[in-house]
Coordinates of C-alpha atoms and ligand atoms in Angstrom, one line a residue:
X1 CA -64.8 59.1 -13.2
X2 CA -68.5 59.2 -12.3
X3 CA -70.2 61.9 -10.4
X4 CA -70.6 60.0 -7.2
X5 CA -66.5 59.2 -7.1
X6 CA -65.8 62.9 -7.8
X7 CA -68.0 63.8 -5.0
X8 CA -66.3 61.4 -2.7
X9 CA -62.8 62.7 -4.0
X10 CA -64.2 66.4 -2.9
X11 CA -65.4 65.4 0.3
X12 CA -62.2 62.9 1.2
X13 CA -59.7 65.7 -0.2
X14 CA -60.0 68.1 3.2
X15 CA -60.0 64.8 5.6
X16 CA -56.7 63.7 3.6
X17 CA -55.1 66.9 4.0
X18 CA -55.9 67.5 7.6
X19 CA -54.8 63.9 8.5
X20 CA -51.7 64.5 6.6
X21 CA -50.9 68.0 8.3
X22 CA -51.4 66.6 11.5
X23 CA -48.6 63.6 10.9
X24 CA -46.0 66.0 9.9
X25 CA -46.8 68.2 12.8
X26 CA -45.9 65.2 14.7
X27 CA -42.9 64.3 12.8
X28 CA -41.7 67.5 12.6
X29 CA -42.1 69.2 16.3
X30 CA -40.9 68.1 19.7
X31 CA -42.1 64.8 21.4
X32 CA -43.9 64.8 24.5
X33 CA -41.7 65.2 27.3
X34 CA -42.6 64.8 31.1
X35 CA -39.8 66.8 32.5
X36 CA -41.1 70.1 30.7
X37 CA -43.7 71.8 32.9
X38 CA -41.4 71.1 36.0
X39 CA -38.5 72.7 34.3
X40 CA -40.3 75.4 32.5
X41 CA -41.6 76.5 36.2
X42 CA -38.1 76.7 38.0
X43 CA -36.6 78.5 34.8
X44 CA -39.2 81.4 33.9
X45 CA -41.6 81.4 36.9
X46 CA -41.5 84.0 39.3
X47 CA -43.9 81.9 40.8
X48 CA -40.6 79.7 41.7
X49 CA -38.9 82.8 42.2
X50 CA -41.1 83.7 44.9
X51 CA -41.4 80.1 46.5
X52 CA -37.3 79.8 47.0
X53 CA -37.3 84.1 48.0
X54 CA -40.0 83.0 50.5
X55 CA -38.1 80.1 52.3
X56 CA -34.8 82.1 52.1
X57 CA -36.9 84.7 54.3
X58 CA -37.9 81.9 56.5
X59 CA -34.5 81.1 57.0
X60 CA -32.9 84.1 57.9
X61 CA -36.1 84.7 60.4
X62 CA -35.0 81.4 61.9
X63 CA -31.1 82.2 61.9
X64 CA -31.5 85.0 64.2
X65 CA -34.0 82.6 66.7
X66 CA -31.4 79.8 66.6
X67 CA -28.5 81.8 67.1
X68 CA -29.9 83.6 70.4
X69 CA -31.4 80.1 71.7
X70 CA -27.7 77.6 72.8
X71 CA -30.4 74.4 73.3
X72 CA -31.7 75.0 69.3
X73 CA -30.0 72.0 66.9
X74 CA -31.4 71.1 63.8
X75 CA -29.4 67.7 64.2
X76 CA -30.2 66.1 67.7
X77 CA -29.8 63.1 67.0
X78 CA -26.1 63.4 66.5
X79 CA -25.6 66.5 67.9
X80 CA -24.0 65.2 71.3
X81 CA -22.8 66.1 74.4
X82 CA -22.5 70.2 75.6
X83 CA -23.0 71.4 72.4
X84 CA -24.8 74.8 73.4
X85 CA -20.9 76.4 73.3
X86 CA -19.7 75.3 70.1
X87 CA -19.3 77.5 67.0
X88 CA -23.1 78.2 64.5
X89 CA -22.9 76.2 61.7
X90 CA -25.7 75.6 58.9
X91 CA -26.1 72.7 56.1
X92 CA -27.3 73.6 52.7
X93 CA -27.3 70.9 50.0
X94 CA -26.1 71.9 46.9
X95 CA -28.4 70.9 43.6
X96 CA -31.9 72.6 43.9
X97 CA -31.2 74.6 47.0
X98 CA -28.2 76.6 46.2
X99 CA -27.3 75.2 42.4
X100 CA -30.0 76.0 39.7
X101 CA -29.4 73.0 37.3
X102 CA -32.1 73.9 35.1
X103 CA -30.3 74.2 32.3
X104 CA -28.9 71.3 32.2
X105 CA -32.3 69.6 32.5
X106 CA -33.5 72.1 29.7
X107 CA -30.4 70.7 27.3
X108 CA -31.8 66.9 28.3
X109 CA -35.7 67.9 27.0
X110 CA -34.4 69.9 23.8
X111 CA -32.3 66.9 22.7
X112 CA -34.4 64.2 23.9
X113 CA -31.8 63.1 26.0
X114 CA -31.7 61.2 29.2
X115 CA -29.9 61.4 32.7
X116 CA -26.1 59.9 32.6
X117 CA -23.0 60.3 35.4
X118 CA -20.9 61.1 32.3
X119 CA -23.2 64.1 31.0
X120 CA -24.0 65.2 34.5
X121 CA -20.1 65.5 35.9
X122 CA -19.5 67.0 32.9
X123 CA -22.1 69.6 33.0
X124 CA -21.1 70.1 37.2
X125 CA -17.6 70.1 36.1
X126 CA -18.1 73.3 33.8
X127 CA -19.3 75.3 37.0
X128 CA -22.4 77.0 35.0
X129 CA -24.8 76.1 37.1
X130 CA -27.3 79.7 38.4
X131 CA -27.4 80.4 41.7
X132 CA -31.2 79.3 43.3
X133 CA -33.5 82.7 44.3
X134 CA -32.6 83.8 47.6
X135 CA -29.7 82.0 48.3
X136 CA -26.8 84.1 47.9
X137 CA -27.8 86.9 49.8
X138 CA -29.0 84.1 52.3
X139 CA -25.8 82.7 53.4
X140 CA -23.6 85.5 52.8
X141 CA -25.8 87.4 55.6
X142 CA -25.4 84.1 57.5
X143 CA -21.4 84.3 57.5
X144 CA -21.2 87.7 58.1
X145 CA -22.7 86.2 61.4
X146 CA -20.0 84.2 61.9
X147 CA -22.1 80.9 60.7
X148 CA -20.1 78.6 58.9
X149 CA -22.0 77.7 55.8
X150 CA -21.6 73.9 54.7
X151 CA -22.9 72.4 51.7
X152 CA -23.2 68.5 51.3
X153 CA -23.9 67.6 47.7
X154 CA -24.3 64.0 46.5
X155 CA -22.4 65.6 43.5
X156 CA -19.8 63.5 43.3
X157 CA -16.1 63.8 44.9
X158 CA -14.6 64.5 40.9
X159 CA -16.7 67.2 40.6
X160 CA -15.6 69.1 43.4
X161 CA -13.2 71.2 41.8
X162 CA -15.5 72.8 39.6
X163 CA -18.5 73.2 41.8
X164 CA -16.4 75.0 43.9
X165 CA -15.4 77.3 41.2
X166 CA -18.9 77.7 40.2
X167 CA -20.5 78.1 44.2
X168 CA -17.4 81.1 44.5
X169 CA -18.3 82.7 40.8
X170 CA -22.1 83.2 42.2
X171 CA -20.9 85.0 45.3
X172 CA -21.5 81.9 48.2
X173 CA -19.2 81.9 51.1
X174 CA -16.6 79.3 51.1
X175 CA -13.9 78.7 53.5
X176 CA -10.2 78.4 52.8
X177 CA -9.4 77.0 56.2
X178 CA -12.2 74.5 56.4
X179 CA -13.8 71.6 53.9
X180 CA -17.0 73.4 53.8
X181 CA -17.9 71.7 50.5
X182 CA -18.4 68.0 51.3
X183 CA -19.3 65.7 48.0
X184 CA -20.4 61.8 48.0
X185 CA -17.4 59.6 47.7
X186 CA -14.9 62.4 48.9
X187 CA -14.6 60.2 52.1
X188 CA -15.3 56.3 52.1
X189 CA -18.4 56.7 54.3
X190 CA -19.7 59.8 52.6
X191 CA -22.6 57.6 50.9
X192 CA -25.5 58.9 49.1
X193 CA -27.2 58.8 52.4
X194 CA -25.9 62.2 53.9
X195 CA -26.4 61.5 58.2
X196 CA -22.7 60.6 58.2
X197 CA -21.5 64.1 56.7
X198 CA -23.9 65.7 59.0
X199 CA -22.8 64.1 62.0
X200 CA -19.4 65.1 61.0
X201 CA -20.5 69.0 61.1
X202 CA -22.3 68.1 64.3
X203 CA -18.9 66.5 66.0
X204 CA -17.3 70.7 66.0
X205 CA -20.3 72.3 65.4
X206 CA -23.7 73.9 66.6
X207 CA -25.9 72.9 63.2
X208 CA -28.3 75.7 63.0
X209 CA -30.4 74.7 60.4
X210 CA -30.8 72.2 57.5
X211 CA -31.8 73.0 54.0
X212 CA -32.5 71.0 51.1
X213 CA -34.4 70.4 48.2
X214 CA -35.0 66.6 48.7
X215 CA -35.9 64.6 51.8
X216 CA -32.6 62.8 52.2
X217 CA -31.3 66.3 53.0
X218 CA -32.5 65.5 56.5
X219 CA -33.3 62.6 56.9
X220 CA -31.3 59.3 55.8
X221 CA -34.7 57.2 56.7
X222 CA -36.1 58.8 52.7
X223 CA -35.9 55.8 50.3
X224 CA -39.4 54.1 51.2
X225 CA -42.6 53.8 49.8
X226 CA -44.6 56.7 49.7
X227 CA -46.6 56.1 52.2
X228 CA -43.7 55.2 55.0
X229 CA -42.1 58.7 53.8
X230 CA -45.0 60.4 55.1
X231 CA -44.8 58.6 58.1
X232 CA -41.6 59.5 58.7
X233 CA -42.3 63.0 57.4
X234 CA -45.1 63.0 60.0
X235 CA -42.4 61.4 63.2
X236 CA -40.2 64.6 61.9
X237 CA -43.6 67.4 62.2
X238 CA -41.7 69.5 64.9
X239 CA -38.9 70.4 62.5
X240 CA -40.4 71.5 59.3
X241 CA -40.8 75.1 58.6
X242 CA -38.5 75.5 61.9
X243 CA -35.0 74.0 61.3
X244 CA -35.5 72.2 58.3
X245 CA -36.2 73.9 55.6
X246 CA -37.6 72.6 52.1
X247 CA -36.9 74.4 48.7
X248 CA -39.3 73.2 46.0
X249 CA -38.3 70.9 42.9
X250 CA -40.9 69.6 41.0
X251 CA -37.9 68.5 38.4
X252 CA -37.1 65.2 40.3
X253 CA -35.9 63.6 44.1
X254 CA -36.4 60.4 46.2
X255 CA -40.5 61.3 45.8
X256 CA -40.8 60.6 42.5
X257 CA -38.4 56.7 42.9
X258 CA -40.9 55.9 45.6
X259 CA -44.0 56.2 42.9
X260 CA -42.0 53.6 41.0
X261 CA -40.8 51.4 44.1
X262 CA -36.7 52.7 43.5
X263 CA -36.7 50.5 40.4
X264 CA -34.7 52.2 37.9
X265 CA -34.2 48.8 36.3
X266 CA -38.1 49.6 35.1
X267 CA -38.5 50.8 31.6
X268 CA -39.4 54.2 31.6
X269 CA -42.9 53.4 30.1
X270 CA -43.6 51.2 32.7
X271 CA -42.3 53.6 35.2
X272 CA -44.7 56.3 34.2
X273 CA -47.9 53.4 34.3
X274 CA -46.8 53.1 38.0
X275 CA -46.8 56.7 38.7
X276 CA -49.8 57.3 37.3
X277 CA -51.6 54.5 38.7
X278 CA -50.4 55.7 42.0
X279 CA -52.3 59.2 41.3
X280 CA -55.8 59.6 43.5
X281 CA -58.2 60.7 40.9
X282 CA -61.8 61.5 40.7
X283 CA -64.1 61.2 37.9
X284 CA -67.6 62.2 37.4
X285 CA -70.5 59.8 38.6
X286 CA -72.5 57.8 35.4
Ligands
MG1 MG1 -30.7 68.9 45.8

């Protein structure tokens, strides 16, 4: 070996090393992951803490206003008829507004694992699910009021054994005289789209107020382009922050299929190009 290779050896040596140190730091820790800031947030943050405490306030504030005012529905386009006499009801949905499912998105980023019905019902089925900030004390202050709390859930109808089990465990009011707890499929036309379930609450009951986590908690009109969701967002102004109230969940919802077009048939690489073609971005002048 000549001088001039040994000093190449010396200099490439370092460069080697770091090149091979950073390979088996990718081999060896976790891949990149775009569910992880979202779900990170809703399970440490108090800064989550504090958004679902703060709409839970809201709500109650709003509770008392609709109670004392018989005209005040949250549902008028189905709410018919006289309905200023009939008994207070409100409609929560279930998954991000009362249900904390975080876990179960946690358990799909530590494996690397992906959405499925099977690991979904079975994970619903098990009734471990947290209760979301605020909630609890929320609607247990609203049946003590004598408000009959519903929750429609597009969880589906054979999971509704153990989401009951679990929404009883965390201390939310259920009814033994009543199907409070109405899940997709449980009735033919209980679709994904929820107006049929709430124009069934509407038929016996005053609906009070609507929360949800997801804009087809309100609306059945949610499954468009992004830009005709905020024009329907826009021809609903008068009820947000009023009687329809909306939890935050960064983790996933209709929002993020309309940055894709709905096309879950999409891989998921091309999915993510859409979404991120879709962003508005600035970038400093040349
Ligand atoms: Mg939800």
């Amino acid at each position: 070996m000549n001088q001039q290779s040994a000093n190449t050896i010396r200099m490439a040596a370092p460069l080697a090393a770091a090149l091979f140190m950073a390979l088996a730091g990718c081999a060896g820790g976790p891949a990149p992951d775009d569910r992880l800031n979202a779900t990170l947030w809703m399970q440490q943050a108090v800064e989550y803490k504090a958004a679902t405490d703060g709409v839970y306030a809201l709500a109650s504030i709003r509770l008392t206003e609709a109670l004392a005012d018989p005209a005040w529905t949250a549902v008028p386009d189905v709410q018919g008829g006289d309905f200023g006499d009939l008994p207070p009801a409100i409609i929560l949905d279930a998954d991000e507004t009362v249900l904390d499912n975080s876990a179960y998105q946690a358990g799909l980023i530590k494996t690397g694992g992906v959405y499925s019905s099977e690991s979904w019902n079975a994970y619903a089925n098990n009734g471990s699910a947290g209760a979301v900030p605020g909630a609890v004390a929320f609607t247990q202050a609203a049946a003590a009021s004598g408000v009959t709390v519903f929750y429609v859930t597009n969880r589906d109808a054979v999971t509704e054994q153990g989401t009951a089990n679990n929404l009883a465990a965390l201390g939310f009011p259920m009814s033994d005289t009543v199907d409070t707890l109405m899940t997709r499929n449980e009735q033919p036309d209980w679709t994904s789209r929820k107006g049929t379930r709430r124009a069934a609450v509407a038929k016996d009951y005053r609906v009070l107020l609507l929360l949800g986590d997801n804009f087809g908690d309100f609306t059945d009109d949610y499954s468009g382009s992004s830009g005709e969701r905020r024009a329907v967002y826009e021809a609903h102004s008068a009820h947000w922050g009023r009687d329809w109230l909306m939890l935050p969940n960064p983790a996933y919802g209709s929002w993020e299929a309309a940055a894709f077009g709905g096309d879950y048939a999409l891989s998921e690489k091309e999915k993510r190009r859409r979404k991120i073609d879709g962003l508005t971005g600035w970038t400093p002048d040349e």
